[in-house]
Tab-separated table of C-alpha atoms in Angstrom:
chain	number	residue	atom	x	y	z
A	21	MET	CA	-28.352	-28.807	-21.046
A	22	ILE	CA	-26.227	-25.883	-22.168
A	23	ILE	CA	-24.861	-25.385	-18.630
A	24	VAL	CA	-24.087	-29.105	-18.270
A	25	ASP	CA	-22.281	-29.051	-21.636
A	26	LEU	CA	-20.210	-26.001	-20.639
A	27	MET	CA	-19.252	-27.603	-17.335
A	28	ALA	CA	-18.124	-30.748	-19.127
A	29	ARG	CA	-15.979	-28.715	-21.545
A	30	PHE	CA	-14.443	-26.729	-18.688
A	31	LYS	CA	-13.431	-29.906	-16.881
A	32	ARG	CA	-11.919	-31.266	-20.104
A	33	TYR	CA	-9.899	-28.075	-20.841
A	34	ARG	CA	-9.564	-26.596	-17.332
A	35	TYR	CA	-5.774	-26.917	-17.184
A	36	LYS	CA	-5.345	-25.190	-20.549
A	37	ILE	CA	-7.741	-22.412	-19.490
A	38	ILE	CA	-5.875	-21.857	-16.208
A	39	VAL	CA	-2.503	-21.778	-17.992
A	40	ALA	CA	-3.833	-19.317	-20.568
A	41	LEU	CA	-5.149	-17.005	-17.830
A	42	LEU	CA	-1.803	-17.111	-16.010
A	43	VAL	CA	0.037	-16.237	-19.239
A	44	ILE	CA	-2.308	-13.267	-19.822
A	45	ILE	CA	-1.761	-12.003	-16.255
A	46	ILE	CA	2.034	-12.303	-16.550
A	47	LEU	CA	2.095	-10.557	-19.924
A	48	PHE	CA	-0.053	-7.714	-18.608
A	49	TYR	CA	2.233	-7.324	-15.586
A	50	LEU	CA	5.361	-7.245	-17.740
A	51	TYR	CA	3.776	-4.686	-20.076
A	52	SER	CA	2.788	-2.404	-17.208
A	53	GLN	CA	6.290	-2.641	-15.758
A	54	LYS	CA	7.859	-1.752	-19.077
A	55	GLU	CA	5.461	1.100	-19.810
A	56	TYR	CA	5.272	2.806	-16.443
A	57	GLY	CA	7.884	1.297	-14.168
A	58	SER	CA	7.239	0.304	-10.567
A	59	GLU	CA	6.628	2.703	-7.692
A	60	LEU	CA	8.559	0.339	-5.424
A	61	MET	CA	11.399	-0.636	-7.748
A	62	SER	CA	14.972	-0.459	-6.506
A	63	GLN	CA	16.448	2.933	-7.410
A	64	GLN	CA	20.158	3.013	-6.682
A	65	GLU	CA	20.432	6.640	-7.825
A	66	PHE	CA	17.793	7.779	-5.346
A	67	LYS	CA	17.489	5.099	-2.698
A	68	GLN	CA	21.060	5.258	-1.395
A	69	PRO	CA	20.941	9.049	-0.817
A	70	MET	CA	17.493	8.590	0.752
A	71	ASP	CA	18.899	5.968	3.107
A	72	ARG	CA	21.540	8.487	4.146
A	73	LEU	CA	18.837	11.124	4.432
A	74	SER	CA	16.859	8.880	6.756
A	75	GLU	CA	19.954	8.241	8.856
A	76	GLN	CA	20.561	11.984	9.163
A	77	LEU	CA	17.049	13.243	9.672
A	78	LEU	CA	14.408	10.845	10.900
A	79	PHE	CA	13.315	11.073	14.518
A	80	GLN	CA	16.408	11.350	16.719
A	81	ARG	CA	18.768	12.694	14.045
A	82	GLN	CA	19.683	16.325	14.273
A	83	ASN	CA	20.077	17.961	10.849
A	84	LYS	CA	17.594	20.664	9.926
A	85	ASN	CA	14.725	19.361	12.046
A	86	LEU	CA	11.835	21.107	13.720
A	87	HIS	CA	13.342	24.572	13.407
A	88	SER	CA	16.722	23.448	14.740
A	89	ASN	CA	19.613	25.834	14.156
A	90	ASN	CA	21.845	22.990	12.965
A	91	THR	CA	23.204	23.516	9.456
A	92	THR	CA	24.192	21.258	6.584
A	93	ASN	CA	25.963	21.829	3.273
A	94	ASP	CA	23.612	19.488	1.390
A	95	ARG	CA	21.274	21.596	-0.779
A	96	PHE	CA	18.708	18.789	-0.790
A	97	LEU	CA	18.578	18.712	3.019
A	98	GLN	CA	18.398	22.509	3.179
A	99	GLY	CA	15.695	22.784	0.528
A	100	ALA	CA	13.123	20.170	-0.345
A	101	ALA	CA	13.813	17.831	2.573
A	102	GLY	CA	13.760	20.811	4.947
A	103	TYR	CA	10.112	21.166	3.949
A	104	CYS	CA	9.418	17.814	5.650
A	105	ASN	CA	10.655	19.249	8.958
A	106	PHE	CA	11.441	15.843	10.443
A	107	PRO	CA	10.821	15.537	14.195
A	108	ASN	CA	13.904	16.204	16.288
A	109	PRO	CA	13.553	16.022	20.078
A	110	ALA	CA	17.077	17.428	20.455
A	111	SER	CA	15.828	20.799	19.214
A	112	ILE	CA	13.680	21.172	22.326
A	113	LYS	CA	16.763	21.496	24.542
A	114	GLU	CA	15.029	20.284	27.667
A	115	GLY	CA	16.380	21.849	30.824
A	116	SER	CA	17.399	25.099	29.101
A	117	HIS	CA	14.829	27.172	30.930
A	118	HIS	CA	16.893	30.145	32.005
A	119	LEU	CA	16.518	32.641	29.182
A	120	ASP	CA	18.232	35.996	29.287
A	121	THR	CA	15.368	38.495	29.060
A	122	GLN	CA	17.344	41.556	30.260
A	123	GLY	CA	14.500	42.788	32.421
A	124	TYR	CA	11.751	42.143	29.842
A	125	LYS	CA	8.750	40.133	31.042
A	126	LEU	CA	6.615	38.049	28.670
A	127	GLN	CA	2.961	39.066	28.910
A	128	LEU	CA	1.323	37.385	25.909
A	129	ALA	CA	2.198	34.894	23.154
A	130	LEU	CA	0.134	34.577	19.981
A	131	MET	CA	1.159	31.464	18.045
A	132	MET	CA	0.137	30.626	14.478
A	133	ILE	CA	1.029	27.164	13.225
A	134	ARG	CA	0.809	25.258	9.991
A	135	HIS	CA	-0.524	21.732	10.484
A	136	GLY	CA	1.995	18.904	10.637
A	137	ASP	CA	2.953	16.397	7.949
A	138	ARG	CA	-0.048	15.244	5.899
A	139	THR	CA	-0.865	13.004	2.996
A	140	PRO	CA	-1.054	14.787	-0.381
A	141	ILE	CA	-4.007	16.814	-1.579
A	142	HIS	CA	-3.000	16.258	-5.213
A	143	THR	CA	-1.893	13.272	-7.302
A	144	LEU	CA	0.494	12.951	-10.225
A	145	ALA	CA	-1.092	12.444	-13.619
A	146	ASN	CA	-1.174	8.637	-13.655
A	147	ARG	CA	0.430	7.691	-10.353
A	148	PRO	CA	-1.598	6.926	-7.250
A	149	ASN	CA	-0.117	8.342	-4.076
A	150	PRO	CA	1.511	5.788	-1.756
A	151	ARG	CA	-0.573	4.660	1.190
A	152	ILE	CA	0.733	6.034	4.482
A	153	SER	CA	-0.072	4.306	7.740
A	154	CYS	CA	-2.128	6.326	10.211
A	155	LYS	CA	-1.010	4.145	13.102
A	156	PHE	CA	1.937	5.319	15.207
A	157	SER	CA	5.015	3.217	14.414
A	158	LYS	CA	7.516	1.955	16.969
A	159	ASN	CA	9.998	4.636	15.867
A	160	GLU	CA	7.418	7.375	16.261
A	161	LYS	CA	6.488	6.156	19.728
A	162	GLN	CA	10.149	6.124	20.711
A	163	THR	CA	10.743	9.676	19.494
A	164	HIS	CA	9.856	11.133	22.889
A	165	TRP	CA	8.119	9.949	26.041
A	166	ILE	CA	5.224	12.303	25.380
A	167	VAL	CA	4.047	10.377	22.288
A	168	ASP	CA	2.826	7.326	24.239
A	169	LYS	CA	1.279	9.593	26.839
A	170	PHE	CA	-0.544	11.502	24.090
A	171	ILE	CA	-1.892	8.335	22.443
A	172	THR	CA	-3.150	6.975	25.770
A	173	ARG	CA	-4.870	10.245	26.589
A	174	MET	CA	-6.512	10.563	23.159
A	175	GLN	CA	-7.797	6.983	23.326
A	176	ASN	CA	-9.681	7.842	26.506
A	177	VAL	CA	-11.235	11.120	25.342
A	178	ASP	CA	-14.539	11.321	23.501
A	179	LYS	CA	-14.802	12.930	20.063
A	180	ASP	CA	-15.513	16.650	19.960
A	181	GLY	CA	-19.049	17.108	18.643
A	182	SER	CA	-18.380	20.735	17.732
A	183	PHE	CA	-15.813	19.590	15.129
A	184	GLU	CA	-18.119	17.234	13.211
A	185	SER	CA	-17.016	14.429	15.521
A	186	MET	CA	-13.506	14.421	14.019
A	187	GLN	CA	-10.991	12.091	15.590
A	188	ARG	CA	-8.630	13.909	17.918
A	189	TYR	CA	-5.511	12.202	16.556
A	190	PRO	CA	-4.426	9.987	13.623
A	191	ASN	CA	-5.770	6.506	14.311
A	192	GLN	CA	-6.688	4.678	11.098
A	193	PRO	CA	-4.997	1.815	9.218
A	194	TYR	CA	-4.148	4.272	6.421
A	195	CYS	CA	-4.388	8.057	6.233
A	196	ARG	CA	-7.034	9.448	3.915
A	197	GLN	CA	-6.286	12.187	1.380
A	198	SER	CA	-4.906	15.386	2.997
A	199	TYR	CA	-5.033	13.918	6.517
A	200	LEU	CA	-2.496	14.436	9.287
A	201	THR	CA	-0.023	11.561	9.619
A	202	PRO	CA	1.377	10.237	12.911
A	203	GLN	CA	4.651	11.947	11.933
A	204	GLY	CA	2.694	15.227	11.696
A	205	ALA	CA	1.223	14.672	15.154
A	206	VAL	CA	4.716	14.060	16.562
A	207	GLN	CA	5.899	17.318	14.960
A	208	GLU	CA	3.160	19.278	16.716
A	209	LEU	CA	3.688	17.494	20.030
A	210	LEU	CA	7.323	18.590	19.914
A	211	ASN	CA	6.294	22.106	18.854
A	212	GLY	CA	4.063	22.242	21.910
A	213	LEU	CA	6.873	21.007	24.149
A	214	GLN	CA	9.206	23.580	22.650
A	215	ALA	CA	6.712	26.339	23.434
A	216	LYS	CA	6.255	24.935	26.956
A	217	HIS	CA	9.983	24.974	27.689
A	218	LYS	CA	10.302	28.539	26.451
A	219	TYR	CA	7.117	30.207	27.636
A	220	ILE	CA	6.035	28.273	30.735
A	221	ASP	CA	9.279	26.856	32.144
A	222	GLY	CA	11.607	29.595	30.935
A	223	LEU	CA	9.609	32.847	30.901
A	224	ASP	CA	6.925	31.975	33.465
A	225	LEU	CA	4.087	33.051	31.175
A	226	PHE	CA	1.371	31.914	33.590
A	227	GLN	CA	3.208	33.266	36.636
A	228	GLN	CA	2.867	29.943	38.473
A	229	ASP	CA	-0.916	30.318	38.304
A	230	PHE	CA	-2.327	28.415	35.334
A	231	SER	CA	-6.018	28.363	34.557
A	232	GLU	CA	-7.892	27.413	31.401
A	233	ARG	CA	-9.193	30.955	30.963
A	234	LYS	CA	-5.623	32.081	30.217
A	235	VAL	CA	-5.484	29.982	27.042
A	236	LEU	CA	-7.487	30.170	23.809
A	237	VAL	CA	-7.277	27.706	20.904
A	238	LYS	CA	-8.681	28.252	17.406
A	239	SER	CA	-8.527	25.831	14.491
A	240	THR	CA	-9.856	25.718	10.960
A	241	VAL	CA	-12.412	22.968	10.424
A	242	TYR	CA	-10.155	20.323	8.874
A	243	PRO	CA	-8.979	17.091	10.524
A	244	ARG	CA	-5.301	17.960	9.902
A	245	THR	CA	-5.514	21.347	11.663
A	246	TYR	CA	-7.826	20.144	14.432
A	247	GLN	CA	-5.557	17.178	15.226
A	248	SER	CA	-2.493	19.446	15.028
A	249	ALA	CA	-4.080	21.771	17.582
A	250	ASN	CA	-4.795	18.824	19.896
A	251	ALA	CA	-1.202	17.577	19.630
A	252	PHE	CA	0.376	21.028	20.077
A	253	MET	CA	-1.711	21.861	23.144
A	254	PHE	CA	-1.081	18.445	24.698
A	255	GLY	CA	2.658	19.111	24.465
A	256	PHE	CA	2.311	22.720	25.599
A	257	LEU	CA	0.175	21.908	28.661
A	258	SER	CA	1.716	18.500	29.430
A	259	ASP	CA	2.186	19.505	33.079
A	260	TYR	CA	-1.537	20.165	33.511
A	261	ASP	CA	-4.525	17.831	33.514
A	262	THR	CA	-6.828	19.958	31.436
A	263	ARG	CA	-9.248	19.548	28.536
A	264	LEU	CA	-9.428	22.735	26.504
A	265	LYS	CA	-12.206	23.665	24.138
A	266	ILE	CA	-11.069	24.301	20.563
A	267	TYR	CA	-13.000	26.968	18.684
A	268	LYS	CA	-13.837	26.781	14.988
A	269	ALA	CA	-12.225	29.337	12.694
A	270	LYS	CA	-12.109	30.300	9.034
A	271	THR	CA	-8.897	29.796	7.074
A	272	ASP	CA	-8.122	33.524	7.431
A	273	PHE	CA	-9.130	33.447	11.127
A	274	CYS	CA	-11.470	36.390	10.649
A	275	SER	CA	-13.676	36.761	13.732
A	276	GLU	CA	-16.277	39.514	13.882
A	277	LYS	CA	-16.491	39.050	17.650
A	278	ASP	CA	-12.758	39.347	18.294
A	279	SER	CA	-11.883	41.987	15.693
A	280	GLY	CA	-15.043	44.109	15.675
A	281	LEU	CA	-14.953	44.010	11.848
A	282	SER	CA	-17.239	42.342	9.330
A	283	CYS	CA	-15.897	39.179	7.699
A	284	HIS	CA	-18.151	39.764	4.701
A	285	CYS	CA	-15.963	41.602	2.208
A	286	PRO	CA	-17.358	41.595	-1.347
A	287	GLY	CA	-14.889	44.346	-2.232
A	288	LEU	CA	-12.143	41.716	-2.438
A	289	GLU	CA	-13.452	40.807	-5.881
A	290	LYS	CA	-12.042	44.079	-7.242
A	291	TYR	CA	-8.533	42.700	-6.785
A	292	SER	CA	-9.120	39.109	-7.907
A	293	GLU	CA	-7.459	39.655	-11.306
A	294	PRO	CA	-3.755	40.570	-11.666
A	295	LEU	CA	-2.918	43.956	-13.125
A	296	LYS	CA	-2.021	44.040	-16.821
A	297	ASN	CA	1.314	45.664	-16.027
A	298	MET	CA	2.165	43.089	-13.352
A	299	ARG	CA	5.806	42.028	-13.322
A	300	LYS	CA	6.086	38.922	-15.477
A	301	MET	CA	8.370	35.935	-15.080
A	302	SER	CA	11.600	36.232	-17.020
A	303	LYS	CA	11.940	34.273	-20.255
A	304	PRO	CA	14.797	32.106	-18.871
A	305	LEU	CA	12.651	31.163	-15.854
A	306	LEU	CA	9.650	30.353	-18.056
A	307	GLN	CA	11.905	28.215	-20.241
A	308	THR	CA	13.283	26.395	-17.184
A	309	ILE	CA	9.738	25.648	-16.016
A	310	ALA	CA	8.757	24.402	-19.497
A	311	ASN	CA	11.844	22.144	-19.647
A	312	PHE	CA	11.074	20.752	-16.212
A	313	LYS	CA	7.483	19.940	-17.180
A	314	ARG	CA	8.670	18.161	-20.334
A	315	LYS	CA	11.133	16.112	-18.288
A	316	MET	CA	8.418	15.129	-15.797
A	317	SER	CA	6.006	14.236	-18.608
A	318	ARG	CA	8.589	11.848	-20.120
A	319	ILE	CA	9.199	10.114	-16.795
A	320	LEU	CA	5.473	9.776	-16.096
A	321	SER	CA	4.588	8.910	-19.724
A	322	VAL	CA	1.890	11.577	-19.925
A	323	ASP	CA	1.190	14.564	-22.137
A	324	VAL	CA	3.051	17.662	-20.926
A	325	LYS	CA	-0.325	19.446	-20.669
A	326	GLU	CA	-1.166	17.179	-17.732
A	327	ILE	CA	1.779	18.621	-15.757
A	328	ARG	CA	0.068	21.822	-14.714
A	329	SER	CA	0.727	23.370	-11.313
A	330	LEU	CA	4.264	23.019	-9.973
A	331	THR	CA	2.934	23.142	-6.418
A	332	HIS	CA	0.618	20.208	-7.174
A	333	VAL	CA	3.547	18.154	-8.491
A	334	PHE	CA	5.646	19.095	-5.470
A	335	ASP	CA	2.814	18.200	-3.080
A	336	SER	CA	2.425	14.716	-4.550
A	337	LEU	CA	6.178	14.032	-4.634
A	338	MET	CA	6.968	15.220	-1.122
A	339	VAL	CA	4.986	12.454	0.580
A	340	ARG	CA	7.589	10.101	-0.895
A	341	VAL	CA	10.509	12.217	0.322
A	342	CYS	CA	9.017	12.772	3.769
A	343	HIS	CA	8.189	9.076	4.249
A	344	ASP	CA	11.209	7.487	2.556
A	345	VAL	CA	9.158	5.989	-0.302
A	346	PRO	CA	10.958	5.563	-3.671
A	347	LEU	CA	10.131	8.223	-6.230
A	348	PRO	CA	8.405	7.390	-9.553
A	349	CYS	CA	10.387	5.653	-12.287
A	350	ASN	CA	9.913	4.689	-15.922
A	351	LYS	CA	11.750	1.462	-16.679
A	352	ALA	CA	11.047	1.678	-20.382
A	353	ARG	CA	12.963	4.943	-20.568
A	354	ASP	CA	15.379	4.083	-17.764
A	355	SER	CA	14.586	7.318	-15.942
A	356	CYS	CA	13.495	8.216	-12.442
A	357	VAL	CA	12.539	11.263	-10.452
A	358	ASP	CA	15.622	11.746	-8.272
A	359	ARG	CA	16.696	14.138	-5.548
A	360	THR	CA	18.147	16.575	-8.120
A	361	ILE	CA	14.765	16.838	-9.825
A	362	VAL	CA	13.009	17.354	-6.486
A	363	ASP	CA	15.540	20.019	-5.501
A	364	THR	CA	15.081	21.784	-8.854
A	365	LEU	CA	11.308	21.658	-8.340
A	366	TRP	CA	11.720	23.178	-4.863
A	367	GLY	CA	13.543	26.152	-6.366
A	368	LEU	CA	10.956	26.603	-9.123
A	369	VAL	CA	8.096	26.423	-6.618
A	370	GLY	CA	9.816	29.192	-4.635
A	371	ASP	CA	10.055	31.350	-7.760
A	372	ASP	CA	6.399	30.653	-8.522
A	373	LEU	CA	5.284	31.593	-4.998
A	374	LEU	CA	7.368	34.765	-5.030
A	375	HIS	CA	5.786	35.797	-8.307
A	376	HIS	CA	2.309	34.971	-7.022
A	377	TYR	CA	2.567	36.668	-3.632
A	378	LEU	CA	5.042	39.505	-4.047
A	379	TYR	CA	4.982	40.559	-7.712
A	380	ASN	CA	1.200	40.739	-8.075
A	381	GLU	CA	0.083	44.094	-6.679
A	382	ASN	CA	-3.589	43.155	-6.670
A	383	HIS	CA	-2.825	39.942	-4.791
A	384	LEU	CA	-0.867	41.926	-2.227
A	385	LYS	CA	-3.863	44.207	-1.739
A	386	THR	CA	-6.173	41.209	-1.418
A	387	GLN	CA	-4.093	39.642	1.341
A	388	HIS	CA	-3.706	42.906	3.259
A	389	LEU	CA	-7.488	43.301	3.201
A	390	LYS	CA	-8.290	39.668	3.893
A	391	PHE	CA	-6.004	39.363	6.913
A	392	HIS	CA	-6.666	42.822	8.318
A	393	PRO	CA	-9.301	41.501	10.790
A	394	LEU	CA	-6.835	38.937	12.190
A	395	LEU	CA	-4.161	41.617	12.510
A	396	VAL	CA	-6.657	43.854	14.336
A	397	GLU	CA	-7.638	40.971	16.629
A	398	MET	CA	-4.005	40.325	17.548
A	399	TYR	CA	-3.412	44.005	18.152
A	400	ALA	CA	-6.553	44.222	20.315
A	401	ARG	CA	-5.409	41.290	22.448
A	402	MET	CA	-2.067	43.016	23.024
A	403	LYS	CA	-3.753	46.342	23.735
A	404	ASN	CA	-5.976	44.719	26.342
A	405	ILE	CA	-2.869	43.377	28.064
A	406	THR	CA	-1.402	46.894	28.215
A	407	LYS	CA	-4.704	48.065	29.752
A	408	ARG	CA	-4.657	45.086	32.141
A	409	SER	CA	-8.161	44.204	30.992
A	410	SER	CA	-7.474	40.661	29.763
A	411	SER	CA	-6.378	37.450	31.469
A	412	THR	CA	-5.523	35.652	28.212
A	413	LYS	CA	-1.848	34.750	28.043
A	414	PHE	CA	-1.603	32.353	25.108
A	415	VAL	CA	-3.576	32.007	21.855
A	416	LEU	CA	-3.046	29.251	19.284
A	417	TYR	CA	-4.197	29.627	15.671
A	418	SER	CA	-3.972	26.218	13.952
A	419	GLY	CA	-4.082	26.810	10.202
A	420	HIS	CA	-2.516	26.149	6.830
A	421	ASP	CA	0.218	27.339	4.486
A	422	ILE	CA	-2.468	29.554	2.886
A	423	THR	CA	-2.891	31.156	6.306
A	424	LEU	CA	0.749	31.502	7.249
A	425	THR	CA	2.158	32.625	3.895
A	426	PRO	CA	-0.141	35.656	3.393
A	427	PHE	CA	0.344	36.719	7.003
A	428	LEU	CA	4.128	36.575	6.652
A	429	MET	CA	3.741	38.588	3.470
A	430	LEU	CA	1.555	41.151	5.255
A	431	LEU	CA	4.263	41.571	7.924
A	432	GLY	CA	6.887	41.937	5.193
A	433	ILE	CA	9.020	38.912	6.120
A	434	TYR	CA	7.904	36.361	3.528
A	435	ASP	CA	10.968	34.847	1.814
A	436	GLY	CA	9.189	33.117	-1.064
A	437	LYS	CA	9.609	29.622	0.390
A	438	TRP	CA	6.730	27.277	1.044
A	439	PRO	CA	6.351	27.096	4.858
A	440	PRO	CA	7.487	23.641	6.038
A	441	TYR	CA	5.100	21.304	7.792
A	442	ALA	CA	4.526	22.303	11.431
A	443	SER	CA	5.889	25.824	10.863
A	444	THR	CA	5.349	28.291	13.688
A	445	LEU	CA	4.961	32.057	13.788
A	446	ALA	CA	4.916	33.707	17.217
A	447	LEU	CA	4.059	37.289	18.113
A	448	GLU	CA	5.302	37.895	21.650
A	449	LEU	CA	4.396	40.885	23.812
A	450	TYR	CA	6.855	41.888	26.540
A	451	SER	CA	6.778	44.567	29.217
A	452	LYS	CA	9.637	46.397	30.911
A	453	GLU	CA	9.741	48.949	33.672
A	454	GLU	CA	11.629	52.086	32.713
A	455	GLY	CA	11.602	54.571	35.515
A	456	SER	CA	8.092	54.713	36.914
A	457	LYS	CA	6.452	53.632	33.653
A	458	LEU	CA	5.714	50.235	32.159
A	459	HIS	CA	6.538	50.011	28.445
A	460	TYR	CA	5.566	47.283	25.977
A	461	PHE	CA	7.508	45.646	23.171
A	462	LEU	CA	6.918	43.154	20.380
A	463	LYS	CA	9.036	40.277	19.094
A	464	VAL	CA	8.240	38.140	16.016
A	465	ILE	CA	9.698	34.640	15.806
A	466	TYR	CA	9.313	32.479	12.690
A	467	ASN	CA	10.375	28.835	12.911
A	468	GLY	CA	12.623	29.563	15.854
A	469	VAL	CA	14.381	32.532	14.216
A	470	ASP	CA	13.943	36.062	15.552
A	471	ARG	CA	12.742	38.151	12.589
A	472	THR	CA	11.888	41.318	14.545
A	473	ARG	CA	14.679	43.442	13.056
A	474	GLU	CA	13.443	42.649	9.548
A	475	LEU	CA	10.037	44.209	10.195
A	476	LYS	CA	10.200	47.619	8.526
A	477	PHE	CA	7.871	49.196	11.042
A	478	CYS	CA	10.191	48.116	13.881
A	479	ARG	CA	12.946	50.423	12.541
A	480	GLY	CA	15.778	47.930	13.062
A	481	LEU	CA	15.083	47.305	16.758
A	482	ASP	CA	15.481	43.888	18.398
A	483	MET	CA	12.681	44.781	20.799
A	484	CYS	CA	10.054	46.529	18.691
A	485	LYS	CA	8.168	49.276	20.472
A	486	PHE	CA	4.490	48.387	20.732
A	487	LYS	CA	3.526	51.814	19.454
A	488	TYR	CA	5.347	51.033	16.190
A	489	PHE	CA	3.208	47.921	15.764
A	490	GLU	CA	0.118	49.986	16.564
A	491	GLN	CA	1.065	52.460	13.817
A	492	PHE	CA	1.552	49.601	11.359
A	493	VAL	CA	-1.897	48.162	12.089
A	494	ASN	CA	-3.469	51.578	11.515
A	495	THR	CA	-1.574	52.411	8.303
A	496	HIS	CA	-0.753	49.184	6.392
A	497	LEU	CA	-3.898	49.430	4.229
A	498	GLU	CA	-3.189	53.062	3.371
A	499	ASN	CA	0.411	52.171	2.532
A	500	MET	CA	-0.928	49.641	0.005
A	501	GLY	CA	-3.022	52.329	-1.661
A	502	LEU	CA	-6.246	51.122	-0.045
A	503	ASP	CA	-8.991	52.998	1.756
A	504	ASP	CA	-10.110	51.953	5.219
A	505	TYR	CA	-11.309	48.348	5.622
A	506	ASP	CA	-15.059	49.040	5.723
A	507	SER	CA	-14.963	51.303	2.668
A	508	GLU	CA	-12.947	48.804	0.636
A	509	CYS	CA	-15.121	45.839	1.601
A	510	LEU	CA	-18.411	47.584	0.879
A	511	SER	CA	-17.333	48.998	-2.498
A	512	SER	CA	-17.652	46.982	-5.688
């Protein structure tokens, strides 16, 4: 009876009930718009510059893309947007295969990469990250002929059981948290093509005799690095019908087999805390950071205590910059995150990273110890080439910013900037006949720029003598005030 009575009342008042519900929904929507603003609202202050940014950078544009040498006077394009590293096929310079090597012959290339563009790891205090499609768009497919070829090939290859059956390339309606995007895959495809045009077509690395045993690929066990490795190698070996095995690696690429050193290093704990006399941030810089956090807290309508790590804020904002999504706004306060704020954040993040990596002596010691096995492995691979006891010609290490940054720091060429997506670091070993002897030399290339002269152990030479690199490997721990690797790792 009660149910029948309720049904009768509903029929009698159903129109009033429906109207009341609609009013409640509209009022709630208007309140949320006033309080927080809309992620997709029109932002004339930001959207117009972003439209110009898209015109200049995305896909076939040529400003500051994929390690291109093109320059721009726009600080935003040079800084924060440069972090996106938008794909630029023009940077490959197809057909430019005749490099002037002045009698030097490339014998080995060791390439470390940061994965390509990904979705954020972190979120802003009360703002969900925008959903990014994990399906290749028409623009992405038209970037270069190799993209369609890559997709077709990946669709016809089974999952790799050794990598927890991860998908070989981005292929979901939307990318999950911290996953490689199609744009990131395109970046690595073009990186691979760039390496192909330089090393295979230009410097004849394989000496017209390619075989799978001449190539080794290592990747950390994350979808974004595994898929980046697949894309890079597809571009690099696009002339060959081959299916390479990718080997699992730790984030520091320590391999007991390849380095001959233990990866178990409890002694690292000694240096986990910064020294009491560590160089501190200046008061003006600390004040600038505090002001920035207050400004962000007002825009996001959150307590300033919720704006913690600058790198976390930057990570969550950059997906919007890199994918042309409007930045957060607060209609109630008529304020938005704009390109000036993002550019300011980029500078502060650089200061923060410099302080973390270069002004903390204990952190420096930690990274020298932690990446010593990888350095020894790379040295051993070069040494085996000089002894003619190895057939390996190319090694890829597919890792992260937390791999690349410490290694750059160890070499002494870290500039305090967060490595852009799809960054590359190459250690190249060359040989040259001088008289009756064969001598060996090292070059270090970071994001397409020759940094060899900046390596202190190379003594200002463009072609660094291999023996200088050998001395560096044997003495860098001592120069940091450390004992030998085994003694440091076993002590507590």
